[in-house]
Short mmCIF file of C-alpha atoms and ligand atoms in Angstrom, two decimals:
data_model
loop_
_atom_site.label_atom_id
_atom_site.label_comp_id
_atom_site.label_asym_id
_atom_site.label_seq_id
_atom_site.Cartn_x
_atom_site.Cartn_y
_atom_site.Cartn_z
CA MET A 1 89.72 -28.41 251.44
CA ILE A 2 92.90 -27.15 249.45
CA LEU A 3 95.99 -29.05 247.89
CA THR A 4 99.23 -27.23 248.67
CA THR A 5 102.51 -28.54 247.07
CA GLY A 6 105.75 -28.27 248.36
CA GLY A 7 104.46 -27.69 251.87
CA ALA A 8 107.59 -28.82 253.79
CA GLY A 9 110.05 -26.61 252.50
CA PHE A 10 110.77 -23.13 253.43
CA ILE A 11 107.71 -21.05 252.13
CA GLY A 12 105.41 -23.93 251.97
CA SER A 13 105.70 -24.72 255.71
CA ASN A 14 105.42 -21.31 256.66
CA PHE A 15 102.56 -21.31 254.67
CA VAL A 16 100.83 -24.37 255.91
CA LEU A 17 101.75 -23.42 259.71
CA ASP A 18 100.15 -20.12 259.14
CA TRP A 19 97.12 -21.72 257.39
CA PHE A 20 96.00 -23.55 260.27
CA THR A 21 96.17 -20.52 262.45
CA ALA A 22 93.90 -18.47 260.23
CA SER A 23 91.82 -21.25 259.14
CA ASP A 24 89.67 -24.39 260.22
CA GLU A 25 89.90 -25.77 256.14
CA SER A 26 91.65 -28.93 255.71
CA MET A 27 94.55 -29.34 253.51
CA VAL A 28 96.29 -31.98 251.56
CA ASN A 29 100.18 -31.07 251.41
CA LEU A 30 102.05 -32.90 248.87
CA ASP A 31 105.77 -32.74 248.81
CA LYS A 32 108.66 -35.00 247.47
CA LEU A 33 110.59 -34.28 250.46
CA THR A 34 113.92 -33.59 248.48
CA TYR A 35 116.96 -32.21 250.69
CA ALA A 36 115.03 -28.90 250.91
CA GLY A 37 111.69 -30.72 252.50
CA ASN A 38 111.82 -31.17 256.12
CA MET A 39 108.99 -32.95 258.07
CA GLU A 40 110.46 -31.25 261.19
CA ASN A 41 108.90 -27.87 259.84
CA LEU A 42 105.84 -29.36 260.33
CA ALA A 43 106.18 -30.60 263.51
CA GLY A 44 103.37 -28.17 265.18
CA LEU A 45 100.77 -30.02 263.08
CA ARG A 46 101.66 -33.73 264.60
CA ASP A 47 98.15 -33.54 266.28
CA GLN A 48 96.50 -31.21 263.48
CA PRO A 49 93.72 -34.40 261.97
CA LYS A 50 92.68 -31.38 258.96
CA HIS A 51 96.44 -31.77 257.80
CA ILE A 52 97.19 -34.65 255.56
CA PHE A 53 100.82 -35.31 254.29
CA VAL A 54 101.23 -36.75 251.13
CA LYS A 55 105.18 -37.91 250.36
CA GLY A 56 104.98 -37.73 246.39
CA ASP A 57 105.91 -35.98 243.14
CA ILE A 58 103.91 -33.36 241.63
CA GLY A 59 104.97 -34.87 238.15
CA ASP A 60 103.19 -38.32 239.50
CA VAL A 61 100.11 -37.72 237.58
CA GLY A 62 98.35 -40.86 238.86
CA LEU A 63 99.09 -39.90 242.53
CA VAL A 64 98.02 -36.10 242.09
CA ARG A 65 94.79 -37.65 239.77
CA ARG A 66 93.99 -40.08 242.83
CA LEU A 67 94.43 -37.11 245.63
CA LEU A 68 92.12 -34.93 243.65
CA GLU A 69 89.38 -37.14 243.09
CA GLN A 70 89.47 -38.16 246.76
CA HIS A 71 89.99 -34.91 248.62
CA LYS A 72 88.02 -32.54 245.98
CA PRO A 73 89.85 -29.56 246.55
CA ARG A 74 88.63 -26.26 245.75
CA ALA A 75 92.24 -24.91 245.21
CA VAL A 76 95.49 -25.98 244.39
CA VAL A 77 98.59 -23.99 245.64
CA ASN A 78 101.92 -24.62 243.93
CA PHE A 79 105.03 -24.17 245.59
CA ALA A 80 106.93 -26.99 244.72
CA ALA A 81 109.95 -26.41 243.25
CA GLU A 82 113.76 -26.91 242.77
CA SER A 83 114.84 -23.25 244.14
CA HIS A 84 118.37 -23.03 244.81
CA VAL A 85 120.21 -20.83 241.90
CA ASP A 86 123.61 -22.27 242.65
CA ARG A 87 122.36 -25.59 242.67
CA SER A 88 120.73 -24.77 239.36
CA ILE A 89 123.97 -24.09 238.10
CA HIS A 90 126.02 -27.21 238.92
CA GLY A 91 122.86 -29.23 237.67
CA PRO A 92 120.36 -27.82 235.80
CA GLY A 93 118.70 -31.37 235.43
CA GLU A 94 116.51 -31.63 238.29
CA PHE A 95 114.90 -27.91 237.90
CA ILE A 96 114.04 -28.87 234.46
CA GLN A 97 112.59 -32.12 235.42
CA THR A 98 110.51 -30.52 238.39
CA ASN A 99 110.08 -27.09 237.57
CA ILE A 100 109.01 -27.60 233.68
CA VAL A 101 107.95 -31.10 233.28
CA GLY A 102 106.47 -31.81 237.08
CA THR A 103 104.37 -28.49 236.72
CA PHE A 104 102.81 -29.46 233.22
CA HIS A 105 101.88 -33.06 234.55
CA LEU A 106 100.61 -31.26 237.77
CA LEU A 107 98.76 -29.08 235.40
CA GLU A 108 97.54 -32.15 233.35
CA ALA A 109 96.07 -34.01 236.01
CA VAL A 110 94.23 -30.45 237.58
CA ARG A 111 92.76 -29.67 234.18
CA GLU A 112 91.28 -33.02 234.19
CA TYR A 113 89.73 -32.89 237.37
CA TRP A 114 88.76 -29.53 237.03
CA ASN A 115 86.78 -30.20 233.86
CA GLY A 116 84.68 -32.81 235.66
CA LEU A 117 83.58 -30.45 238.08
CA PRO A 118 79.81 -29.41 238.56
CA GLU A 119 79.46 -25.57 237.20
CA GLN A 120 79.50 -24.07 240.18
CA ASP A 121 82.42 -25.70 241.86
CA LYS A 122 84.29 -25.09 238.46
CA ALA A 123 83.80 -21.51 238.46
CA ALA A 124 85.20 -21.36 242.13
CA PHE A 125 88.04 -23.37 241.47
CA ARG A 126 91.74 -21.53 241.66
CA PHE A 127 95.06 -22.71 240.58
CA LEU A 128 97.74 -20.43 242.39
CA HIS A 129 101.21 -20.89 240.86
CA VAL A 130 103.84 -19.28 243.02
CA SER A 131 106.81 -17.77 241.47
CA THR A 132 109.42 -15.42 241.54
CA ASP A 133 111.18 -11.65 240.60
CA GLU A 134 114.04 -13.60 238.84
CA VAL A 135 111.83 -14.22 235.75
CA TYR A 136 112.08 -10.75 234.99
CA GLY A 137 115.99 -10.80 234.76
CA SER A 138 118.65 -8.18 236.32
CA LEU A 139 117.71 -4.42 236.71
CA GLY A 140 120.14 -1.41 236.17
CA LYS A 141 121.20 0.80 239.18
CA ASP A 142 118.52 3.55 238.00
CA ASP A 143 115.88 1.15 236.50
CA PRO A 144 112.31 0.97 238.02
CA ALA A 145 111.04 -2.08 239.91
CA PHE A 146 109.41 -5.07 237.91
CA ARG A 147 106.12 -4.84 237.09
CA GLU A 148 103.79 -7.19 236.15
CA THR A 149 104.07 -6.03 232.51
CA ASN A 150 108.07 -6.54 232.48
CA ARG A 151 109.35 -8.64 229.82
CA TYR A 152 110.27 -12.07 230.79
CA GLU A 153 114.46 -12.06 230.63
CA PRO A 154 115.85 -15.11 232.86
CA ASN A 155 119.43 -15.45 233.23
CA SER A 156 119.90 -18.69 235.40
CA PRO A 157 118.58 -22.08 234.72
CA TYR A 158 116.73 -21.63 237.84
CA SER A 159 114.82 -18.67 236.57
CA ALA A 160 114.78 -20.12 233.08
CA SER A 161 112.50 -23.18 234.40
CA LYS A 162 110.60 -20.97 236.60
CA ALA A 163 109.90 -18.55 233.88
CA ALA A 164 108.84 -21.90 231.76
CA SER A 165 106.51 -22.96 234.47
CA ASP A 166 105.22 -19.31 234.38
CA HIS A 167 104.09 -19.79 230.39
CA LEU A 168 102.58 -23.20 230.90
CA VAL A 169 100.27 -21.74 233.64
CA ARG A 170 99.45 -18.74 231.53
CA ALA A 171 98.82 -20.98 228.73
CA TYR A 172 96.58 -23.33 230.41
CA HIS A 173 94.52 -20.32 231.57
CA HIS A 174 94.18 -18.87 227.88
CA THR A 175 93.77 -22.29 225.98
CA TYR A 176 91.69 -24.24 228.41
CA GLY A 177 90.02 -21.83 230.79
CA LEU A 178 91.81 -23.13 234.06
CA PRO A 179 91.07 -20.29 236.71
CA VAL A 180 94.86 -19.56 237.33
CA LEU A 181 96.54 -16.87 239.60
CA THR A 182 100.42 -16.18 239.22
CA THR A 183 102.29 -14.34 241.90
CA ASN A 184 105.91 -13.22 241.29
CA CYS A 185 107.82 -12.66 244.94
CA SER A 186 111.10 -10.91 245.79
CA ASN A 187 113.81 -12.91 248.10
CA ASN A 188 111.93 -14.25 251.23
CA TYR A 189 113.46 -14.59 254.67
CA GLY A 190 112.15 -15.71 258.16
CA PRO A 191 112.08 -19.40 259.98
CA TYR A 192 112.77 -22.49 258.54
CA HIS A 193 114.96 -21.11 255.76
CA PHE A 194 117.47 -23.74 254.79
CA PRO A 195 121.05 -23.16 255.40
CA GLU A 196 122.37 -23.19 251.64
CA LYS A 197 120.63 -19.43 251.03
CA LEU A 198 122.42 -16.34 252.00
CA ILE A 199 120.68 -15.47 255.51
CA PRO A 200 120.36 -18.60 257.22
CA LEU A 201 123.86 -19.64 256.00
CA CYS A 202 125.96 -16.52 257.14
CA ILE A 203 123.49 -16.72 260.36
CA GLN A 204 124.85 -20.60 260.96
CA ASN A 205 128.52 -19.99 259.58
CA ALA A 206 128.42 -16.86 262.12
CA LEU A 207 127.69 -18.93 264.99
CA GLY A 208 130.05 -21.81 263.88
CA GLY A 209 132.89 -19.63 263.38
CA LYS A 210 133.22 -20.17 259.97
CA PRO A 211 133.75 -17.53 256.87
CA LEU A 212 130.18 -15.83 255.57
CA PRO A 213 130.91 -15.78 252.07
CA ILE A 214 129.94 -12.78 250.03
CA TYR A 215 130.19 -13.31 246.19
CA GLY A 216 131.96 -11.03 243.87
CA ASP A 217 132.22 -7.18 245.49
CA GLY A 218 128.75 -7.93 247.57
CA GLN A 219 126.86 -5.04 246.21
CA GLN A 220 124.32 -6.95 244.30
CA ILE A 221 120.78 -6.07 245.42
CA ARG A 222 117.94 -7.99 246.65
CA ASP A 223 114.16 -6.69 247.82
CA TRP A 224 113.59 -8.78 250.85
CA LEU A 225 110.18 -10.10 252.24
CA TYR A 226 109.57 -11.37 255.40
CA VAL A 227 108.15 -14.83 254.84
CA LYS A 228 104.91 -14.78 256.87
CA ASP A 229 104.21 -11.59 254.43
CA HIS A 230 104.79 -13.63 251.43
CA CYS A 231 102.34 -16.14 253.07
CA SER A 232 99.63 -13.50 253.64
CA ALA A 233 99.86 -12.40 250.33
CA ILE A 234 99.37 -15.92 248.79
CA ARG A 235 96.19 -16.16 250.99
CA ARG A 236 94.72 -12.61 249.68
CA VAL A 237 95.36 -12.78 246.03
CA LEU A 238 93.88 -16.68 246.43
CA GLU A 239 90.65 -15.07 248.20
CA ALA A 240 90.21 -12.08 245.95
CA GLY A 241 92.68 -12.45 242.93
CA THR A 242 91.43 -11.82 239.59
CA VAL A 243 91.86 -15.06 237.59
CA GLY A 244 94.56 -15.09 234.86
CA GLU A 245 96.23 -12.16 236.33
CA VAL A 246 100.03 -12.15 237.59
CA TYR A 247 100.76 -10.40 241.22
CA ASN A 248 103.86 -9.09 242.03
CA VAL A 249 104.71 -9.60 245.67
CA GLY A 250 107.78 -7.54 247.40
CA GLY A 251 108.15 -5.57 250.62
CA TRP A 252 110.01 -2.43 248.83
CA ASN A 253 113.06 -3.56 251.02
CA GLU A 254 116.26 -3.32 248.75
CA LYS A 255 119.41 -4.02 250.00
CA ALA A 256 123.14 -4.91 248.61
CA ASN A 257 124.14 -8.34 250.18
CA LEU A 258 127.24 -7.00 252.16
CA GLU A 259 124.91 -4.90 253.96
CA VAL A 260 122.49 -7.47 254.74
CA VAL A 261 125.41 -9.77 256.09
CA GLY A 262 126.72 -6.62 258.02
CA THR A 263 123.06 -6.26 259.44
CA LEU A 264 123.25 -10.11 260.70
CA CYS A 265 126.25 -9.61 262.22
CA ASP A 266 125.32 -6.54 264.10
CA ILE A 267 122.59 -8.24 265.54
CA LEU A 268 124.36 -11.19 266.35
CA ASP A 269 127.07 -9.29 268.05
CA ASP A 270 123.94 -7.92 270.51
CA LEU A 271 122.13 -10.91 270.92
CA SER A 272 125.03 -13.71 271.05
CA PRO A 273 128.55 -12.00 271.54
CA ARG A 274 131.65 -13.74 270.45
CA ALA A 275 133.50 -15.11 273.32
CA ASP A 276 136.78 -13.12 272.43
CA GLY A 277 134.43 -10.03 272.15
CA GLN A 278 135.25 -9.62 268.73
CA SER A 279 132.45 -8.41 266.15
CA TYR A 280 131.39 -11.37 263.37
CA ARG A 281 131.94 -8.96 260.82
CA THR A 282 135.79 -10.13 261.05
CA GLN A 283 134.55 -13.30 259.51
CA ILE A 284 133.33 -11.55 256.10
CA THR A 285 135.07 -13.24 253.13
CA PHE A 286 134.72 -12.18 249.63
CA VAL A 287 135.08 -15.40 247.36
CA THR A 288 134.33 -15.98 243.81
CA ASP A 289 130.99 -14.65 242.18
CA ARG A 290 128.07 -16.62 241.24
CA PRO A 291 128.38 -17.39 237.37
CA GLY A 292 126.15 -14.78 235.48
CA HIS A 293 124.87 -13.43 238.66
CA ASP A 294 121.67 -10.86 238.58
CA ARG A 295 122.88 -7.41 240.03
CA ARG A 296 119.74 -6.25 241.22
CA TYR A 297 115.86 -7.48 241.75
CA ALA A 298 113.35 -5.00 242.87
CA ILE A 299 109.53 -5.35 243.34
CA ASP A 300 107.02 -2.92 242.55
CA ALA A 301 103.96 -4.34 244.72
CA THR A 302 101.69 -1.49 243.73
CA ARG A 303 98.96 -3.77 241.77
CA LEU A 304 98.80 -6.12 245.17
CA GLU A 305 98.62 -3.05 247.40
CA ARG A 306 96.19 -1.21 245.30
CA GLU A 307 93.64 -3.72 244.20
CA LEU A 308 93.72 -6.31 247.05
CA GLY A 309 94.33 -4.50 249.91
CA TRP A 310 97.45 -6.18 251.00
CA LYS A 311 100.66 -4.44 252.84
CA PRO A 312 103.47 -6.34 254.39
CA ALA A 313 103.59 -6.00 258.25
CA GLU A 314 107.09 -6.30 258.78
CA THR A 315 109.81 -4.23 257.86
CA PHE A 316 113.43 -5.52 257.24
CA GLU A 317 114.49 -4.32 260.47
CA THR A 318 111.71 -6.04 262.68
CA GLY A 319 111.84 -9.20 260.13
CA ILE A 320 115.21 -9.49 260.24
CA ARG A 321 115.59 -9.23 264.04
CA LYS A 322 112.82 -11.71 264.29
CA THR A 323 114.83 -14.31 262.19
CA VAL A 324 118.07 -14.31 263.76
CA ARG A 325 116.39 -14.79 267.25
CA TRP A 326 114.58 -17.89 265.81
CA TYR A 327 117.81 -19.31 264.50
CA LEU A 328 119.32 -18.55 267.96
CA ASP A 329 116.15 -20.27 269.77
CA ASN A 330 116.11 -23.38 267.16
CA GLN A 331 119.91 -24.27 266.74
CA ALA A 332 118.79 -28.03 266.92
CA TRP A 333 116.43 -27.51 263.72
CA ALA A 334 119.45 -25.96 262.01
CA HIS A 335 121.89 -28.92 262.96
CA ASN A 336 119.35 -31.62 261.89
CA VAL A 337 118.89 -30.01 258.61
CA THR A 338 122.73 -29.61 257.79
CA SER A 339 123.39 -33.35 257.56
CA GLY A 340 125.61 -35.48 255.53
CA ALA A 341 124.17 -34.44 252.24
CA TYR A 342 124.10 -30.86 253.15
CA ARG A 343 128.12 -30.55 254.10
CA GLU A 344 128.62 -32.54 250.77
CA TRP A 345 126.98 -29.22 249.01
CA VAL A 346 128.76 -27.06 251.14
CA GLY A 347 132.09 -28.93 249.94
CA LYS A 348 131.34 -28.72 246.37
CA GLN A 349 130.02 -24.93 246.29
CA TYR A 350 132.61 -23.21 248.44
CA GLY A 351 135.60 -25.78 248.66
CA ALA A 352 138.22 -25.25 251.30
P1 LIG B 401 112.42 -24.70 249.01
O1 LIG B 401 113.38 -25.28 248.36
O2 LIG B 401 112.69 -24.18 250.52
O3 LIG B 401 111.42 -26.36 249.17
C1 LIG B 401 110.62 -26.57 248.08
C2 LIG B 401 109.78 -27.91 248.42
O4 LIG B 401 109.10 -28.69 247.25
C3 LIG B 401 110.45 -28.94 249.41
O5 LIG B 401 109.78 -29.02 250.39
C4 LIG B 401 110.55 -29.79 248.08
O6 LIG B 401 110.85 -31.02 249.20
C5 LIG B 401 109.51 -29.76 247.26
N1 LIG B 401 109.54 -30.53 246.09
C6 LIG B 401 110.60 -30.41 245.16
N2 LIG B 401 110.43 -31.08 244.09
C7 LIG B 401 109.17 -31.69 244.00
C8 LIG B 401 108.35 -32.26 243.46
N3 LIG B 401 108.77 -32.78 242.37
N4 LIG B 401 106.92 -32.81 243.82
C9 LIG B 401 106.89 -32.50 244.92
N5 LIG B 401 107.56 -31.41 245.82
C10 LIG B 401 109.00 -31.46 245.56
O7 LIG B 401 111.85 -23.60 248.34
P2 LIG B 401 111.22 -22.22 248.54
O8 LIG B 401 112.15 -21.41 249.01
O9 LIG B 401 110.10 -22.50 249.90
O10 LIG B 401 110.23 -21.89 247.61
C11 LIG B 401 108.85 -22.36 247.31
C12 LIG B 401 108.58 -21.85 245.82
O11 LIG B 401 108.74 -20.28 245.93
C13 LIG B 401 109.31 -22.22 245.04
O12 LIG B 401 108.46 -22.10 243.66
C14 LIG B 401 110.22 -20.79 244.62
O13 LIG B 401 110.65 -20.68 243.30
C15 LIG B 401 109.26 -19.73 245.30
N6 LIG B 401 110.11 -18.62 245.63
C16 LIG B 401 110.97 -18.96 246.48
C17 LIG B 401 111.31 -17.64 247.13
C18 LIG B 401 112.52 -17.28 248.05
O14 LIG B 401 113.01 -16.44 248.31
N7 LIG B 401 112.80 -18.50 248.84
C19 LIG B 401 111.07 -16.32 246.42
C20 LIG B 401 109.93 -16.54 245.10
C21 LIG B 401 109.90 -17.22 244.95
O1 LIG B 402 114.18 -13.05 243.88
C1 LIG B 402 113.54 -14.44 244.33
C2 LIG B 402 114.64 -15.76 244.52
O2 LIG B 402 115.34 -15.32 245.65
C3 LIG B 402 114.09 -16.91 244.68
O3 LIG B 402 113.14 -17.25 243.32
C4 LIG B 402 114.94 -18.27 244.95
O4 LIG B 402 114.43 -19.35 244.94
C5 LIG B 402 115.71 -17.85 246.18
O5 LIG B 402 116.65 -18.92 246.56
C6 LIG B 402 116.53 -16.29 246.12
O6 LIG B 402 117.35 -16.58 245.20
P1 LIG B 402 118.71 -15.63 245.37
O7 LIG B 402 119.85 -16.14 244.32
O8 LIG B 402 118.75 -14.16 245.20
O9 LIG B 402 118.93 -15.85 247.03
P2 LIG B 402 120.20 -16.73 247.38
O10 LIG B 402 119.98 -16.52 248.97
O11 LIG B 402 121.07 -17.96 246.99
O12 LIG B 402 121.50 -15.16 247.58
C7 LIG B 402 120.91 -14.08 247.69
C8 LIG B 402 122.13 -13.23 247.48
O13 LIG B 402 123.50 -13.64 248.22
C9 LIG B 402 122.50 -13.40 245.70
O14 LIG B 402 122.84 -12.23 245.61
C10 LIG B 402 123.41 -14.19 245.62
C11 LIG B 402 124.28 -13.90 247.63
N1 LIG B 402 125.16 -14.92 247.95
C12 LIG B 402 124.33 -16.27 248.16
C13 LIG B 402 124.91 -17.10 248.73
C14 LIG B 402 124.40 -18.11 249.26
C15 LIG B 402 126.34 -14.87 248.27
O15 LIG B 402 126.69 -13.39 248.33
N2 LIG B 402 126.76 -15.66 249.18
C16 LIG B 402 126.60 -16.92 249.37
O16 LIG B 402 127.08 -17.48 249.78
#
């Protein structure tokens, strides 16, 4: 069996759901259920006895120790994190606590467990740490895409905390021999994406007749990957990745934010036209820029493709259409996650 952390969040829940369609191996899913963790994402697994959900913190060494001893996983996949850049600007404390201190405690519990395993299990064990392309900083217009050898130059409290966690994971391999793998992925999109992030926020705002807030000039570039492709990459790295190595994961889909939001509007105009016959594009509104906003991210995923034979299944065009369709078909989910606490966040971030 494997132990997954953060498996009730956006990427984690997609990974957990896909796991049970691709494998019959059991999984313990440890998640603190912060505002971003949602049991509704896992509703499809209610009758799956091989999915064992535990509400708890990766920083709770006693709990993690007990789970490891009881279930004896062959691998730990660490998704748990505070993940929203804007929230890290308003309040970095939680990011330091979970992403750095939490990862440290998790590593300590895992190291102790791993040390006690019989030699064969010890050799087969893996700790896979899910990280981000944001640790590499911001690219200029003509710079080559991020490779695994790029310098770490994080610019936000979020990316700095993820960078610190990556360094801890690396150090636990070099110092203690813990068999780790790290993946650094570009921007994900797809089902169960919490509507604080650009794509789901704009879909929900469009349907609700609200402004579609574009930070600054909207020419910041992100490299978009359909979440199911990220999940297949993680499964592949877990299965065949070289211990101690880092793999960049990306979809070769660089797009400016304004273009992404324009595409969303066009798909919505087609699938769910406004009653007044106008385009959703009329709702696009330029707002104050994010402080320290990184201009461009781009991932060079050559290593993962060449060494492990992974390729994304979706293009941006197919993935974004599926995503919009998913939100249209799952409005009840979207309304349930945009509760009181969510509205408080929107008020704080976007004001009137
Ligand atoms: P998310 O915010 O949607 O979900 C995070 C999950 O972790 C939630 O279920 C939350 O309850 C849980 N969690 C938070 N703190 C915890 C703690 N202390 N103990 C246990 N559980 C805790 O995040 P996401 O977008 O699914 O991202 C998952 C991982 O992938 C993160 O590590 C993130 O840095 C990384 N990542 C995300 C993206 C992206 O585009 N979303 C891209 C690259 C990497
Ligand atoms: O690159 C990987 C990262 O992608 C992950 O590590 C993070 O966890 C994930 O949240 C994401 O970070 P971004 O900051 O790139 O994602 P976000 O959806 O918040 O913003 C995408 C771009 O859109 C970014 O340039 C900021 C801009 N934006 C965002 C919001 C929420 C807007 O213009 N308006 C908005 O309202």
